[in-house]
């Protein structure tokens, strides 16, 4: 075979990059479907239905699961969010302060409360505070204790989020405000912070979702029947009925709130990206 004949032979071509991606995607789909089918075939759906999907037990939970448990969960979450937002704003401004002790205190606070599990904060509020200050009652009773516990935890995360938002605002905004005669404090409150909040709304909403779930730790404070939130309410009924259907219903009630909030977060993030473009 001559060199000319070799050149005339068609070259063997492998898969193109697009074909490789399509093949890889197809394999992933097949594996995913296979796992789902194996799970569906091997699961004992009858036993699951008997343990988690008893319609008569679920009917007994209404309307209390909404008017009592879900209502308390929302109240605990919103009160903790408000406390965390206010305290987080203060900590964020201290973190950005030119005064050294303020920055050190804010840094220590953030590291401690971000590092400790929320469970320990609830136990500290419920046990350590009464021991340290005998006869002292936190305003609002259980609601006040939950707001304080959730707020202490949320403030550490919100402070870093707010700080990042403030630093994301162009420095020229502060300079322009100062040139118009604004004091540093007034410029921060009137110009910088409003712009920062438009930036940090999505992560703050994510924090609200996390607080909504963390409110289940209220049981460690010792609550009355009228102060129960979703998790406590579901566990109590599950113990009474010897069935897990109340836990499933409580979980679905959580999703009634968290799924719409997640959709809101995605919409805000999409709008923020469009604004950047």
Short mmCIF file of C-alpha atoms in Angstrom, two decimals:
data_model
loop_
_atom_site.label_atom_id
_atom_site.label_comp_id
_atom_site.label_asym_id
_atom_site.label_seq_id
_atom_site.Cartn_x
_atom_site.Cartn_y
_atom_site.Cartn_z
CA UNK A 1 0.00 0.00 0.00
CA UNK A 2 1.39 3.30 -1.08
CA UNK A 3 1.33 6.56 0.85
CA UNK A 4 -1.27 7.87 -1.58
CA UNK A 5 -3.61 4.92 -0.85
CA UNK A 6 -3.21 5.52 2.88
CA UNK A 7 -4.21 9.16 2.52
CA UNK A 8 -7.28 8.18 0.49
CA UNK A 9 -8.62 5.87 3.27
CA UNK A 10 -11.26 7.57 5.45
CA UNK A 11 -10.11 8.34 8.95
CA UNK A 12 -11.90 6.65 11.81
CA UNK A 13 -13.74 9.21 13.86
CA UNK A 14 -14.67 8.79 17.53
CA UNK A 15 -17.67 10.26 19.28
CA UNK A 16 -17.98 13.99 19.17
CA UNK A 17 -18.11 16.01 22.37
CA UNK A 18 -21.85 16.50 22.01
CA UNK A 19 -22.40 12.78 21.47
CA UNK A 20 -20.37 11.98 24.58
CA UNK A 21 -22.45 14.38 26.63
CA UNK A 22 -25.66 12.86 25.27
CA UNK A 23 -24.41 9.35 26.03
CA UNK A 24 -23.39 10.34 29.55
CA UNK A 25 -26.77 11.97 30.16
CA UNK A 26 -28.57 8.89 28.86
CA UNK A 27 -26.60 6.61 31.19
CA UNK A 28 -27.45 8.85 34.15
CA UNK A 29 -31.15 8.73 33.28
CA UNK A 30 -31.08 4.95 33.01
CA UNK A 31 -29.33 4.61 36.37
CA UNK A 32 -31.76 7.00 38.03
CA UNK A 33 -34.82 5.22 36.64
CA UNK A 34 -33.32 1.88 37.66
CA UNK A 35 -32.83 3.02 41.24
CA UNK A 36 -36.39 4.36 41.41
CA UNK A 37 -37.81 1.11 40.02
CA UNK A 38 -35.81 -1.01 42.46
CA UNK A 39 -36.98 1.14 45.36
CA UNK A 40 -40.61 1.01 44.21
CA UNK A 41 -40.58 -2.75 43.76
CA UNK A 42 -38.72 -3.62 46.96
CA UNK A 43 -40.63 -1.28 49.33
CA UNK A 44 -43.51 -2.72 51.37
CA UNK A 45 -46.10 -0.08 50.54
CA UNK A 46 -48.81 -1.81 52.54
CA UNK A 47 -46.90 -1.53 55.81
CA UNK A 48 -45.92 2.05 55.01
CA UNK A 49 -49.56 2.96 54.41
CA UNK A 50 -50.66 1.36 57.68
CA UNK A 51 -47.98 3.21 59.63
CA UNK A 52 -47.94 6.61 57.92
CA UNK A 53 -51.19 7.09 55.99
CA UNK A 54 -54.20 6.37 58.16
CA UNK A 55 -56.93 8.72 56.97
CA UNK A 56 -58.99 8.45 60.17
CA UNK A 57 -56.02 9.51 62.32
CA UNK A 58 -55.18 12.37 59.96
CA UNK A 59 -58.78 13.60 60.14
CA UNK A 60 -58.55 13.79 63.94
CA UNK A 61 -55.68 16.30 63.64
CA UNK A 62 -57.79 18.96 61.95
CA UNK A 63 -58.31 21.80 62.53
CA UNK A 64 -55.91 21.86 65.53
CA UNK A 65 -52.85 21.05 63.41
CA UNK A 66 -53.47 24.31 61.52
CA UNK A 67 -55.10 26.59 64.09
CA UNK A 68 -52.78 25.57 66.94
CA UNK A 69 -49.58 23.81 65.83
CA UNK A 70 -48.93 25.60 62.54
CA UNK A 71 -49.98 28.94 64.01
CA UNK A 72 -47.52 28.54 66.91
CA UNK A 73 -44.76 27.48 64.54
CA UNK A 74 -45.27 30.58 62.40
CA UNK A 75 -45.37 32.84 65.48
CA UNK A 76 -42.18 31.31 66.88
CA UNK A 77 -40.45 31.70 63.52
CA UNK A 78 -41.48 35.30 62.90
CA UNK A 79 -40.60 36.42 66.43
CA UNK A 80 -37.19 34.75 66.19
CA UNK A 81 -36.61 36.27 62.76
CA UNK A 82 -37.40 39.79 64.00
CA UNK A 83 -35.09 39.43 67.01
CA UNK A 84 -32.36 37.92 64.82
CA UNK A 85 -32.69 40.65 62.20
CA UNK A 86 -32.45 43.50 64.71
CA UNK A 87 -29.59 41.90 66.63
CA UNK A 88 -27.88 40.86 63.39
CA UNK A 89 -27.99 44.42 62.11
CA UNK A 90 -26.35 45.67 65.31
CA UNK A 91 -23.67 42.97 65.16
CA UNK A 92 -23.01 43.67 61.46
CA UNK A 93 -22.50 47.39 62.11
CA UNK A 94 -20.21 46.56 65.04
CA UNK A 95 -18.30 44.23 62.75
CA UNK A 96 -17.75 47.11 60.32
CA UNK A 97 -16.99 49.66 63.03
CA UNK A 98 -13.66 51.41 63.24
CA UNK A 99 -13.72 50.88 67.01
CA UNK A 100 -11.60 47.83 67.83
CA UNK A 101 -13.57 46.45 70.83
CA UNK A 102 -16.80 46.54 68.81
CA UNK A 103 -15.22 44.53 66.00
CA UNK A 104 -13.71 42.03 68.45
CA UNK A 105 -17.01 41.53 70.28
CA UNK A 106 -18.91 41.07 67.02
CA UNK A 107 -16.33 38.60 65.72
CA UNK A 108 -16.41 36.53 68.92
CA UNK A 109 -20.22 36.53 68.97
CA UNK A 110 -20.45 35.36 65.36
CA UNK A 111 -17.91 32.59 65.81
CA UNK A 112 -19.52 31.29 69.01
CA UNK A 113 -23.15 31.30 67.91
CA UNK A 114 -22.39 29.97 64.43
CA UNK A 115 -20.36 27.16 65.97
CA UNK A 116 -22.83 26.05 68.63
CA UNK A 117 -25.80 23.82 67.69
CA UNK A 118 -29.15 25.53 68.06
CA UNK A 119 -30.16 22.80 70.51
CA UNK A 120 -27.54 23.97 73.02
CA UNK A 121 -28.80 27.56 72.74
CA UNK A 122 -32.33 26.44 73.58
CA UNK A 123 -31.07 24.46 76.57
CA UNK A 124 -29.02 27.45 77.70
CA UNK A 125 -32.06 29.76 77.51
CA UNK A 126 -34.32 27.24 79.25
CA UNK A 127 -31.94 26.06 81.98
CA UNK A 128 -28.88 28.29 82.39
CA UNK A 129 -30.66 31.67 82.35
CA UNK A 130 -33.11 30.79 85.19
CA UNK A 131 -30.21 29.41 87.24
CA UNK A 132 -28.04 32.47 86.65
CA UNK A 133 -30.85 34.98 87.31
CA UNK A 134 -33.25 33.45 89.87
CA UNK A 135 -36.73 34.90 89.78
CA UNK A 136 -36.17 36.56 86.41
CA UNK A 137 -38.78 35.87 83.76
CA UNK A 138 -38.20 36.46 80.06
CA UNK A 139 -40.91 38.72 78.66
CA UNK A 140 -43.48 36.76 76.67
CA UNK A 141 -43.06 33.46 78.47
CA UNK A 142 -42.40 30.56 76.11
CA UNK A 143 -42.86 32.78 73.06
CA UNK A 144 -40.24 35.18 74.41
CA UNK A 145 -37.81 32.36 75.16
CA UNK A 146 -38.19 30.89 71.68
CA UNK A 147 -37.80 34.33 70.08
CA UNK A 148 -34.62 34.93 72.07
CA UNK A 149 -33.15 31.48 71.37
CA UNK A 150 -33.92 31.58 67.65
CA UNK A 151 -32.84 35.21 67.45
CA UNK A 152 -29.46 34.54 69.05
CA UNK A 153 -28.76 31.79 66.54
CA UNK A 154 -30.10 33.67 63.51
CA UNK A 155 -28.31 36.91 64.40
CA UNK A 156 -24.87 35.32 63.92
CA UNK A 157 -25.72 34.29 60.35
CA UNK A 158 -27.71 37.40 59.51
CA UNK A 159 -24.89 39.63 60.74
CA UNK A 160 -22.48 38.16 58.20
CA UNK A 161 -25.12 38.35 55.47
CA UNK A 162 -25.89 42.00 56.26
CA UNK A 163 -22.19 42.84 56.47
CA UNK A 164 -21.60 41.31 53.04
CA UNK A 165 -24.57 43.22 51.64
CA UNK A 166 -23.31 46.54 52.99
CA UNK A 167 -19.85 45.93 51.59
CA UNK A 168 -21.38 45.01 48.21
CA UNK A 169 -22.84 48.51 47.86
CA UNK A 170 -20.40 50.63 45.79
CA UNK A 171 -18.28 52.94 47.92
CA UNK A 172 -19.24 55.81 45.64
CA UNK A 173 -22.73 55.73 47.20
CA UNK A 174 -21.33 56.74 50.59
CA UNK A 175 -19.09 59.37 49.02
CA UNK A 176 -22.02 60.84 47.08
CA UNK A 177 -24.14 60.97 50.22
CA UNK A 178 -21.36 62.67 52.18
CA UNK A 179 -20.93 65.25 49.41
CA UNK A 180 -24.63 66.11 49.79
CA UNK A 181 -24.12 66.84 53.47
CA UNK A 182 -25.22 63.52 54.97
CA UNK A 183 -23.51 62.43 58.17
CA UNK A 184 -21.94 58.93 58.09
CA UNK A 185 -24.72 57.52 60.27
CA UNK A 186 -27.51 59.11 58.22
CA UNK A 187 -25.90 58.01 54.95
CA UNK A 188 -25.65 54.45 56.27
CA UNK A 189 -29.29 54.36 57.37
CA UNK A 190 -30.82 56.25 54.42
CA UNK A 191 -28.61 55.21 51.49
CA UNK A 192 -26.42 52.19 52.14
CA UNK A 193 -28.60 49.86 54.22
CA UNK A 194 -31.68 50.04 51.91
CA UNK A 195 -29.50 49.13 48.93
CA UNK A 196 -27.84 46.35 50.93
CA UNK A 197 -31.20 44.83 51.83
CA UNK A 198 -32.20 44.60 48.18
CA UNK A 199 -29.06 42.52 47.66
CA UNK A 200 -29.48 40.24 50.67
CA UNK A 201 -33.22 39.54 50.51
CA UNK A 202 -32.76 36.01 49.05
CA UNK A 203 -30.32 34.79 51.75
CA UNK A 204 -32.46 36.40 54.46
CA UNK A 205 -35.47 34.49 53.15
CA UNK A 206 -33.41 31.31 53.25
CA UNK A 207 -32.64 32.08 56.89
CA UNK A 208 -36.39 32.38 57.52
CA UNK A 209 -36.86 28.85 56.15
CA UNK A 210 -34.13 27.53 58.42
CA UNK A 211 -35.68 29.22 61.45
CA UNK A 212 -39.05 27.72 60.55
CA UNK A 213 -37.52 24.26 60.89
CA UNK A 214 -35.40 25.11 63.94
CA UNK A 215 -38.58 26.13 65.80
CA UNK A 216 -39.11 22.40 66.41
CA UNK A 217 -36.51 22.69 69.21
CA UNK A 218 -39.06 24.53 71.35
CA UNK A 219 -39.87 21.24 73.08
CA UNK A 220 -36.62 21.57 75.08
CA UNK A 221 -38.08 24.63 76.79
CA UNK A 222 -41.03 22.70 78.14
CA UNK A 223 -44.27 23.80 76.50
CA UNK A 224 -47.93 23.48 77.43
CA UNK A 225 -50.52 21.82 75.21
CA UNK A 226 -51.52 25.21 73.84
CA UNK A 227 -47.91 26.17 73.04
CA UNK A 228 -47.00 23.11 70.98
CA UNK A 229 -45.61 23.59 67.49
CA UNK A 230 -45.86 21.18 64.57
CA UNK A 231 -43.14 18.69 65.54
CA UNK A 232 -44.20 18.47 69.19
CA UNK A 233 -47.86 18.21 68.21
CA UNK A 234 -47.13 15.44 65.72
CA UNK A 235 -44.93 13.46 68.13
CA UNK A 236 -47.49 13.67 70.92
CA UNK A 237 -50.28 12.35 68.70
CA UNK A 238 -48.00 9.66 67.28
CA UNK A 239 -47.34 8.42 70.83
CA UNK A 240 -51.04 8.52 71.69
CA UNK A 241 -52.20 6.69 68.56
CA UNK A 242 -49.16 4.38 68.25
CA UNK A 243 -49.04 5.42 64.62
CA UNK A 244 -46.74 7.72 62.60
CA UNK A 245 -49.46 9.36 60.51
CA UNK A 246 -49.40 12.55 62.68
CA UNK A 247 -45.69 12.95 61.95
CA UNK A 248 -46.33 12.73 58.21
CA UNK A 249 -49.14 15.30 58.42
CA UNK A 250 -46.89 17.62 60.44
CA UNK A 251 -44.20 17.25 57.79
CA UNK A 252 -46.66 18.16 55.05
CA UNK A 253 -47.62 21.28 57.02
CA UNK A 254 -43.96 22.29 57.07
CA UNK A 255 -43.88 21.91 53.30
CA UNK A 256 -46.95 24.15 52.95
CA UNK A 257 -44.74 26.98 54.15
CA UNK A 258 -41.22 26.06 53.03
CA UNK A 259 -42.04 25.24 49.39
CA UNK A 260 -43.68 28.65 48.65
CA UNK A 261 -40.82 30.38 50.47
CA UNK A 262 -38.32 28.45 48.36
CA UNK A 263 -40.16 29.56 45.21
CA UNK A 264 -40.02 33.18 46.41
CA UNK A 265 -36.26 32.86 46.99
CA UNK A 266 -35.68 31.51 43.49
CA UNK A 267 -37.74 34.32 41.97
CA UNK A 268 -35.80 36.96 43.89
CA UNK A 269 -32.48 35.40 42.88
CA UNK A 270 -33.58 35.35 39.23
CA UNK A 271 -34.60 39.01 39.37
CA UNK A 272 -31.31 39.91 41.02
CA UNK A 273 -29.37 38.17 38.23
CA UNK A 274 -31.44 39.97 35.58
CA UNK A 275 -30.71 43.29 37.26
CA UNK A 276 -26.99 42.55 37.17
CA UNK A 277 -27.14 41.76 33.45
#
